XYZ file of C-alpha atoms in Angstrom:
615
model
C -1.923 -5.963 -21.235
C -2.815 -2.442 -20.855
C -5.766 -1.687 -18.813
C -9.627 -0.301 -19.770
C -11.060 2.497 -18.041
C -13.781 2.862 -20.853
C -16.270 1.208 -18.559
C -15.747 4.039 -15.876
C -15.584 6.857 -18.284
C -15.062 6.684 -22.014
C -12.192 9.180 -21.898
C -11.084 12.255 -20.142
C -13.290 15.256 -21.246
C -15.547 12.739 -22.836
C -19.583 13.935 -22.329
C -20.176 11.317 -19.249
C -16.960 12.340 -17.600
C -17.789 16.044 -18.284
C -21.436 15.450 -17.043
C -19.846 13.703 -13.922
C -17.774 16.510 -12.784
C -20.915 18.860 -13.223
C -22.632 16.554 -11.003
C -20.195 16.670 -8.335
C -20.240 20.600 -8.150
C -23.942 20.380 -7.997
C -23.692 17.508 -5.017
C -20.659 19.648 -3.158
C -23.078 22.830 -3.308
C -26.411 20.887 -2.294
C -24.151 19.328 0.701
C -23.174 22.934 1.807
C -26.367 24.484 1.395
C -27.646 21.550 3.811
C -24.878 21.900 6.165
C -25.983 25.722 6.480
C -29.514 24.847 7.369
C -28.626 22.834 10.695
C -31.797 23.243 12.918
C -31.230 25.463 16.140
C -30.277 23.563 19.277
C -33.905 23.956 20.597
C -35.507 22.340 17.409
C -37.440 19.016 17.950
C -34.938 16.020 17.924
C -36.648 14.443 15.037
C -35.747 17.623 12.787
C -32.230 17.245 13.684
C -32.493 13.513 12.753
C -34.037 14.539 9.503
C -31.149 16.690 8.929
C -28.516 14.397 9.776
C -30.082 11.734 7.444
C -30.066 13.702 4.830
C -26.231 14.943 5.276
C -25.300 11.475 5.525
C -26.859 10.607 2.213
C -25.204 13.428 0.369
C -22.020 12.735 2.134
C -22.228 9.349 0.767
C -23.232 10.240 -2.971
C -20.598 13.131 -3.182
C -17.703 11.394 -1.686
C -18.466 8.500 -3.925
C -18.198 10.424 -7.091
C -15.372 12.437 -6.113
C -13.344 9.359 -5.108
C -14.223 7.923 -8.654
C -13.080 10.742 -10.445
C -9.724 11.169 -8.459
C -9.220 7.686 -9.166
C -9.769 8.126 -12.779
C -7.672 11.043 -13.134
C -4.772 9.264 -11.172
C -4.937 6.219 -13.238
C -4.798 8.034 -16.428
C -1.791 10.143 -14.931
C 0.083 7.303 -13.645
C 0.215 5.217 -16.859
C 1.534 8.446 -18.798
C 3.319 10.553 -16.619
C 4.126 13.098 -19.709
C 0.725 13.296 -20.856
C -0.156 17.222 -20.297
C -4.223 16.388 -20.216
C -3.580 13.865 -17.421
C -1.547 16.133 -15.309
C -4.202 19.077 -15.825
C -7.115 16.630 -14.939
C -5.293 15.807 -11.841
C -4.994 19.627 -10.862
C -8.864 20.066 -12.208
C -10.344 16.827 -9.838
C -8.429 18.469 -7.045
C -9.874 21.772 -7.212
C -13.319 20.472 -7.944
C -13.026 18.393 -4.272
C -12.503 21.679 -2.586
C -15.790 22.117 -1.531
C -16.459 18.925 -0.430
C -13.561 18.796 1.538
C -14.600 22.056 3.027
C -18.139 20.328 3.587
C -16.272 17.608 5.442
C -14.985 20.099 7.989
C -17.983 21.813 8.321
C -19.837 18.197 8.932
C -17.420 17.544 11.774
C -17.981 20.959 13.599
C -21.871 20.308 13.490
C -21.428 16.904 14.868
C -19.348 17.983 17.444
C -21.697 20.801 18.163
C -24.502 18.623 18.781
C -22.425 15.356 19.914
C -25.286 14.207 22.486
C -27.838 13.894 20.087
C -25.452 12.422 17.602
C -24.703 9.809 20.340
C -28.738 9.233 20.894
C -29.332 8.934 17.559
C -26.748 6.262 16.681
C -27.000 4.082 19.425
C -29.036 2.864 22.899
C -33.042 3.119 22.711
C -33.699 6.309 20.932
C -31.302 5.336 17.794
C -32.454 6.088 14.495
C -32.588 3.142 12.025
C -31.710 5.793 9.443
C -28.529 6.284 11.279
C -27.529 3.898 13.666
C -25.775 1.566 11.022
C -23.354 4.620 10.713
C -22.507 4.713 14.329
C -18.703 3.891 14.017
C -18.395 6.337 10.863
C -19.916 9.194 13.261
C -17.491 8.295 16.230
C -14.546 8.661 13.905
C -15.583 11.871 12.371
C -16.266 13.220 16.049
C -12.727 11.784 16.888
C -11.332 13.879 13.617
C -13.237 17.131 14.561
C -10.937 16.860 17.338
C -8.157 16.944 15.586
C -8.742 19.283 13.283
C -8.078 23.189 12.843
C -10.956 25.713 11.994
C -12.546 25.819 9.012
C -10.771 28.661 7.436
C -7.810 26.801 7.951
C -8.444 23.591 6.606
C -9.767 25.301 3.846
C -6.220 27.278 3.226
C -4.711 23.795 4.052
C -6.112 21.869 1.273
C -5.800 24.765 -1.200
C -2.274 25.075 -0.261
C -1.583 21.707 -0.594
C -2.046 21.406 -4.233
C 0.865 23.916 -4.639
C 2.388 22.179 -1.703
C 2.646 18.668 -0.523
C 0.866 17.269 -3.706
C 2.792 18.996 -6.307
C 6.145 17.827 -4.030
C 4.462 14.203 -4.874
C 3.722 14.537 -8.417
C 7.651 16.054 -8.997
C 8.744 12.634 -7.314
C 6.504 10.627 -9.514
C 7.674 12.421 -12.714
C 10.860 12.468 -12.005
C 11.291 8.895 -11.048
C 9.036 7.591 -14.078
C 11.175 9.531 -16.788
C 14.729 8.956 -14.586
C 16.901 6.677 -17.440
C 20.560 5.782 -18.339
C 21.992 4.409 -21.267
C 22.294 0.621 -21.140
C 23.687 -0.309 -24.533
C 26.313 2.230 -25.660
C 26.524 0.778 -29.103
C 22.771 0.721 -30.088
C 21.811 3.881 -27.663
C 19.301 1.735 -25.743
C 18.169 3.346 -22.313
C 16.701 1.912 -19.411
C 14.233 3.639 -16.777
C 15.066 3.439 -13.222
C 11.769 0.968 -12.996
C 13.652 -1.332 -15.871
C 17.021 -1.363 -13.514
C 15.252 -2.275 -10.690
C 13.467 -5.198 -12.213
C 16.871 -6.773 -13.348
C 17.582 -7.139 -9.517
C 15.705 -10.609 -10.218
C 18.354 -11.420 -13.295
C 20.307 -14.707 -12.733
C 23.366 -13.122 -13.920
C 25.240 -11.024 -10.729
C 26.902 -8.869 -13.430
C 23.626 -7.931 -14.632
C 22.153 -7.336 -11.359
C 25.488 -5.309 -10.132
C 25.787 -3.167 -13.359
C 21.627 -2.383 -12.832
C 22.047 -1.509 -9.395
C 25.378 0.717 -9.726
C 23.497 2.431 -12.819
C 20.333 2.967 -10.714
C 22.123 4.828 -8.329
C 23.910 6.770 -10.797
C 20.543 7.639 -12.221
C 19.116 8.415 -8.515
C 22.449 10.594 -7.846
C 21.628 12.588 -11.190
C 18.255 13.668 -9.806
C 18.904 13.618 -5.802
C 18.637 17.174 -5.509
C 14.777 17.886 -6.846
C 14.271 14.736 -5.226
C 15.628 15.912 -1.755
C 13.707 19.141 -2.153
C 10.593 17.288 -2.849
C 10.854 15.114 0.258
C 11.845 18.234 2.446
C 8.879 19.958 1.013
C 6.522 16.984 1.896
C 7.623 16.276 5.217
C 8.097 20.092 6.073
C 4.641 20.374 4.964
C 3.301 17.517 7.316
C 4.895 18.834 10.321
C 3.410 22.300 9.753
C -0.307 20.848 9.474
C 0.247 18.220 12.128
C 1.292 21.099 14.715
C -1.514 23.224 13.450
C -4.035 19.887 14.181
C -2.526 19.349 17.863
C -1.237 16.699 16.845
C 2.412 14.969 18.838
C 3.404 14.477 14.881
C 3.096 12.231 12.015
C 2.872 8.962 13.485
C 0.185 9.779 15.632
C -1.753 10.867 12.852
C -0.786 7.597 10.854
C -2.231 5.635 13.675
C -5.382 7.213 13.598
C -5.680 6.493 10.481
C -4.650 2.762 10.670
C -7.339 2.781 13.336
C -4.523 1.064 15.283
C -3.482 1.999 19.106
C 0.323 2.797 19.866
C 0.081 -0.395 22.261
C -0.356 -2.716 19.003
C 1.962 -0.661 17.110
C 4.643 -0.852 20.191
C 3.672 -5.067 20.228
C 4.389 -5.400 16.297
C 7.685 -3.503 15.982
C 9.026 -5.580 19.167
C 7.856 -8.781 17.248
C 9.843 -7.409 14.293
C 13.239 -6.576 16.007
C 12.893 -9.786 17.570
C 13.197 -11.623 14.326
C 15.948 -9.720 12.856
C 18.107 -12.452 13.647
C 16.100 -15.010 11.520
C 16.603 -12.783 8.421
C 20.455 -12.429 8.740
C 20.741 -16.198 8.922
C 18.345 -16.620 5.992
C 20.519 -14.299 4.106
C 23.662 -15.807 5.045
C 22.093 -19.160 3.750
C 21.052 -17.587 0.781
C 24.680 -16.023 0.044
C 26.108 -19.737 0.563
C 23.814 -20.910 -2.276
C 24.914 -18.104 -4.384
C 28.587 -18.963 -3.565
C 29.325 -15.475 -1.846
C 30.806 -14.550 1.011
C 27.853 -12.009 1.896
C 24.777 -10.868 -0.308
C 24.812 -7.530 -1.578
C 21.546 -5.284 -1.956
C 21.427 -6.182 -5.126
C 21.219 -10.131 -4.507
C 18.252 -9.683 -2.149
C 16.095 -10.648 -5.383
C 18.391 -13.030 -6.929
C 17.136 -16.458 -7.841
C 18.711 -19.185 -6.307
C 20.316 -22.256 -7.826
C 18.222 -25.373 -8.606
C 19.322 -28.520 -6.369
C 21.356 -31.336 -8.091
C 19.239 -33.034 -10.026
C 16.160 -30.938 -10.213
C 16.684 -30.853 -14.100
C 16.648 -26.969 -13.557
C 19.783 -25.122 -15.092
C 21.776 -23.608 -12.332
C 20.926 -19.864 -12.058
C 17.576 -20.519 -13.482
C 15.767 -20.921 -10.237
C 15.010 -23.683 -7.717
C 12.210 -25.547 -9.705
C 8.690 -25.356 -9.932
C 6.589 -22.533 -9.921
C 9.448 -20.221 -8.259
C 11.941 -21.295 -10.833
C 10.114 -20.838 -14.132
C 9.136 -17.612 -16.508
C 5.472 -17.066 -17.063
C 3.885 -15.244 -19.852
C 0.886 -13.269 -18.613
C -1.606 -15.800 -19.720
C 0.119 -18.327 -17.693
C 0.108 -16.066 -14.803
C -3.502 -15.499 -15.130
C -4.492 -19.106 -15.306
C -2.286 -19.884 -12.411
C -3.503 -16.835 -9.880
C -7.351 -17.683 -11.081
C -6.526 -21.438 -10.439
C -4.980 -20.952 -6.827
C -7.652 -18.471 -5.621
C -10.755 -20.635 -6.802
C -8.719 -23.324 -4.873
C -9.200 -21.442 -1.479
C -12.720 -19.963 -2.853
C -14.552 -20.512 -6.150
C -15.825 -16.750 -5.855
C -12.475 -15.408 -5.405
C -11.389 -17.499 -8.353
C -14.282 -15.900 -10.432
C -13.920 -12.576 -9.466
C -10.005 -12.811 -10.718
C -11.030 -14.290 -14.134
C -13.491 -11.197 -14.482
C -10.701 -8.950 -13.817
C -8.605 -10.567 -16.352
C -11.516 -10.818 -18.861
C -12.875 -7.261 -18.471
C -9.000 -5.639 -18.956
C -8.725 -4.487 -15.383
C -5.009 -5.004 -15.417
C -2.231 -2.488 -16.604
C 0.811 -4.728 -17.040
C 3.420 -3.640 -19.388
C 6.234 -1.744 -17.914
C 7.018 1.378 -20.232
C 8.361 4.856 -20.057
C 6.026 7.370 -18.683
C 4.546 4.745 -16.719
C 5.118 4.686 -12.671
C 6.964 1.938 -11.156
C 5.862 -0.609 -8.804
C 2.158 -1.984 -8.298
C -1.219 -0.416 -7.035
C -4.703 -1.086 -6.901
C -7.258 1.847 -7.427
C -11.110 1.528 -6.468
C -14.011 3.164 -8.377
C -16.783 3.242 -6.296
C -19.738 4.438 -7.962
C -18.767 1.839 -10.847
C -18.346 -0.359 -7.914
C -14.938 -1.738 -9.669
C -11.395 -1.685 -9.620
C -8.066 -1.138 -11.638
C -4.601 -2.971 -11.108
C -1.467 -1.423 -12.137
C 1.799 -3.461 -12.215
C 5.138 -3.921 -13.914
C 4.818 -7.744 -15.190
C 8.659 -9.149 -15.695
C 7.447 -12.871 -16.078
C 9.234 -14.183 -12.939
C 7.240 -15.458 -9.763
C 7.872 -12.402 -7.565
C 6.007 -10.601 -10.532
C 3.232 -12.908 -10.334
C 2.483 -12.952 -6.600
C 2.495 -8.987 -6.816
C -0.006 -9.374 -9.559
C -1.987 -11.546 -6.870
C -1.212 -9.306 -3.988
C -2.767 -6.310 -5.860
C -5.753 -8.742 -7.102
C -6.394 -9.254 -3.302
C -6.970 -5.800 -2.844
C -9.346 -5.762 -5.612
C -11.388 -8.699 -4.125
C -11.077 -6.648 -0.890
C -12.997 -3.590 -2.796
C -15.494 -6.358 -4.131
C -16.430 -7.853 -0.857
C -17.446 -3.791 0.674
C -18.738 -2.830 -2.607
C -22.271 -3.002 -1.456
C -21.374 -1.216 2.134
C -22.429 2.608 2.431
C -19.166 4.476 1.541
C -18.810 5.360 4.923
C -18.300 1.734 6.243
C -16.267 0.763 2.927
C -13.480 2.823 3.290
C -10.945 0.721 5.341
C -7.466 1.404 6.827
C -4.301 0.409 5.240
C -3.915 -2.260 7.978
C -6.454 -4.149 6.922
C -6.083 -3.436 3.350
C -2.617 -4.702 3.418
C -4.101 -7.978 5.115
C -6.470 -8.762 2.017
C -3.574 -8.564 -0.706
C -0.830 -10.396 1.703
C -3.437 -13.273 2.484
C -3.757 -13.290 -1.349
C -0.244 -13.810 -1.858
C -0.219 -16.246 0.527
C -2.776 -18.265 -0.993
C -0.639 -18.467 -4.250
C 2.392 -19.169 -2.355
C 0.956 -22.036 -0.182
C -1.371 -23.669 -3.127
C 1.756 -23.399 -5.152
C 3.912 -24.943 -2.275
C 1.265 -27.914 -1.912
C 2.116 -29.089 -5.466
C 5.687 -28.511 -5.808
C 8.102 -31.459 -6.652
C 10.759 -31.806 -3.614
C 13.126 -29.867 -6.109
C 10.725 -26.880 -5.785
C 10.718 -26.635 -2.574
C 14.036 -24.596 -2.102
C 12.683 -21.896 -4.431
C 9.308 -21.524 -3.305
C 10.973 -21.274 0.265
C 13.181 -18.592 -1.064
C 10.317 -16.354 -2.978
C 8.485 -16.489 0.275
C 11.322 -15.880 2.656
C 12.370 -13.279 0.083
C 9.026 -11.445 0.658
C 8.837 -11.654 4.106
C 12.477 -10.144 4.432
C 11.059 -7.029 2.611
C 8.240 -6.700 4.828
C 9.463 -7.311 8.039
C 13.102 -6.447 7.826
C 13.459 -3.738 4.848
C 10.083 -2.146 6.029
C 11.468 -1.902 9.552
C 14.580 -0.187 7.928
C 11.964 2.368 6.226
C 9.823 2.667 9.284
C 13.266 3.762 11.390
C 14.378 5.828 8.631
C 11.034 8.097 8.301
C 11.005 8.246 11.956
C 14.498 9.854 11.623
C 13.704 11.812 9.095
C 10.681 13.596 11.018
C 13.308 14.006 13.957
C 15.623 15.595 11.646
C 13.133 17.816 9.444
C 11.805 19.461 12.114
C 15.187 21.239 13.015
C 15.753 22.318 8.993
C 16.397 21.434 5.911
C 18.193 17.831 5.202
C 20.687 17.871 2.243
C 20.588 14.605 -0.028
C 23.997 13.201 1.275
C 22.747 13.169 5.106
C 19.278 11.432 3.621
C 21.838 8.813 1.919
C 23.182 8.767 5.080
C 20.044 8.392 7.447
C 18.934 5.793 4.983
C 22.347 3.447 5.043
C 21.982 4.026 8.899
C 18.428 2.415 8.828
C 19.620 -0.523 6.584
C 22.607 -1.511 8.727
C 20.500 -1.285 11.713
C 18.054 -4.046 10.310
C 20.267 -5.988 7.729
C 23.091 -6.203 9.967
C 25.802 -8.850 8.980
C 23.343 -10.285 6.498
C 24.206 -7.566 4.121
C 27.404 -6.672 3.096
C 27.556 -2.758 4.358
C 29.545 -1.246 1.804
C 26.889 -2.562 -1.014
C 23.378 -1.119 0.337
C 21.046 1.059 -1.285
C 21.599 4.791 -0.134
C 18.792 5.963 -2.318
C 15.854 4.077 -1.350
C 14.475 7.198 0.055
C 14.037 8.534 -3.664
C 12.950 5.429 -4.883
C 9.778 5.031 -2.471
C 6.933 7.249 -3.579
C 5.389 6.925 -0.367
C 7.654 8.957 1.224
C 6.503 11.752 -0.737
C 2.952 11.649 -0.433
C 1.691 13.949 2.714
C -1.202 12.075 3.475
C 0.599 8.681 3.764
C 3.381 9.239 6.366
C 4.804 6.274 7.367
C 3.018 3.832 5.133
C 5.203 0.962 5.961
C 4.287 -0.875 9.256
C 0.807 -1.443 7.818
C 2.651 -4.116 5.341
C 4.116 -5.925 8.401
C 0.701 -5.539 9.777
C -1.081 -7.108 6.961
C 1.671 -9.952 6.426
C 1.678 -11.208 9.853
C -2.198 -10.906 10.449
C -2.688 -12.667 6.911
C -0.531 -15.675 7.874
C -2.462 -15.944 10.981
C -5.682 -15.657 9.129
C -4.302 -18.406 6.597
C -3.505 -20.695 9.781
C -7.152 -20.580 10.323
C -7.854 -21.378 7.025
C -5.760 -24.457 7.318
C -7.313 -25.692 10.437
C -11.070 -25.004 9.272
C -10.731 -25.767 5.438
C -13.180 -24.444 2.916
C -15.588 -23.014 5.450
C -13.380 -20.284 6.014
C -13.564 -18.934 2.889
C -17.001 -17.659 3.752
C -16.078 -16.139 7.071
C -13.031 -14.451 5.400
C -15.254 -12.732 2.946
C -17.355 -11.694 5.973
C -14.325 -10.309 7.737
C -13.382 -8.376 4.503
C -16.741 -6.797 4.611
C -16.599 -5.521 7.953
C -13.074 -4.020 7.576
C -14.506 -0.469 7.479
C -16.753 -0.791 10.314
C -14.531 -1.272 13.126
C -11.087 -0.312 14.536
C -8.265 -2.729 13.513
C -8.344 -4.398 16.979
C -11.855 -4.988 16.735
C -11.983 -6.653 13.444
C -8.838 -8.780 14.270
C -11.047 -9.851 17.408
C -13.582 -11.143 14.905
C -11.112 -14.041 14.149
C -9.762 -14.274 17.973
C -6.652 -12.235 17.560
C -5.326 -9.719 20.271
C -3.102 -7.296 18.334
C -2.016 -5.665 21.326
C -0.185 -8.770 22.415
C 3.203 -9.290 21.222
C 2.546 -13.085 21.032
C -0.356 -12.601 18.339
C 2.322 -11.224 16.264
C 5.279 -13.851 17.229
C 2.949 -16.534 15.754
C 3.433 -15.129 12.284
C 7.073 -14.698 12.736
C 7.422 -18.494 13.929
C 6.214 -19.405 10.164
C 9.093 -17.588 8.760
C 11.472 -18.850 11.541
C 10.598 -22.640 10.648
C 10.801 -21.667 6.620
C 14.090 -19.903 7.223
C 15.353 -23.385 9.672
C 14.267 -25.323 6.705
C 16.015 -23.267 4.196
C 19.302 -23.223 6.154
C 19.425 -26.969 6.086
C 18.782 -27.460 2.648
C 21.475 -24.893 1.808
C 23.981 -26.498 3.929
C 22.906 -29.707 2.012
C 23.855 -28.355 -1.251
C 27.328 -27.214 0.099
C 27.165 -23.815 -1.966
C 27.436 -23.225 -5.306
C 29.447 -20.819 -7.539
C 27.488 -17.539 -7.900
């Protein structure tokens, strides 16, 4: 299916859409005028309290509408990157949002100037009931004020971003969405890089290798504009970070993730400690495929079925993992597994399918990958994916519906307390994946166990091993970019070095992927530096939450909903602490790694028992 956005607005330029844009202009002007009417320092506290309560109301109303319009513009563009009207709408909404961004800067300045009064009104015996519920948001705004430039410079930065950082990001999306190569010389059939990447799951190694080599060639043909885009984005970020007094992009990313450096260090240490697990898994997978060593294009290869399972060799290892799903079958599978954990979550997923919330069809002009986007004014979400029928594609869909469920759980909160960091966003999505995997595992026949293990380990390898390589790559890029422009060939060298460091002997060092820097759109978003480590956070924290569910049973579903509802109201450590996790302790992360270590050992034993098959 393709999604239906008409419940948000009937279309770009429709009367309802145009009215919303007019309303945003009016709200932004009203917010700015209100900020200019800040009571003088000697005025009664009640006057300031009234001013602050109204400022928070305007911030909520304008921010909700701006996010909804921005989401609608991006959803329209990302399924039709060649559409001039959709591209123009992105620029229009960005321009329309500039006054609101200025208002945010000025609001923070006003809060900082009256810090003592803000603190008194948001907590303690003199707290104002209109303001106290937003105390966490106000503390964050005060912190952000300490990391922002003057209002004039922040205005300039926002204005320049449209022709700077954001424009580079759109260039990467447009180039990658439309890059294609000839697949069949006789018919002239072409495949986009998205379609070529989907062939990484083909059971035929010759197909996988051909798609991989054609993909590398496609990236090679567009490496110059993409290298220019990446240099532009990272240079833009470095300049702004210096202007804002930040030590670098990682400090900014940690602040946005509401994560301490101690928690990140503990997470990365656990990931590094786990690398031998992933290398053993990849060696076992190579034996199953009849290979000496896996190549990059074997990472997603389906493993052969166990003897006597009734599955054809190369068709997948039995059960859910080894079959191909129609979209309708995927819907029934996901809804059923979600409902087994929490009937409310199952009902929600059923609604998302019934009401056309999902755009699943791969096609030229549509961006690759998958995402979930929220429309807070409509209290709704939409999911984009590129569904190919395989079990990994099904779990990707479950992942994005996990994000949508998260949106639903915070939808009735004030917007200021519904904006959660990516660390906790990925916890929700990966927990949803885990529900699907674990519930499928319960009903899998013994012959299907190998395939389910393979799929879970495959995902874990990507989120732990590959994400660590991307984290190390991005850190190296920022260090190198601070000294000057990085040519495409050096970007490839940095990527290969990062992959060799993490995959080690688990992958053929001569068959890695030097152009992952071109394929991953996250690198090109100036506001999403170090977008990678939150996935590892979400995976390992999500596994810990599932372990709680396994211990407590159905009653945990309500606790999980409450946890999601609080993700915009505290730091990552505070939210994790609600369920007894100390994220600054490496031991907490080792518990999640231990799940994979046990699964990898079982997978190795099964592979050894099969003795390896010819690939």
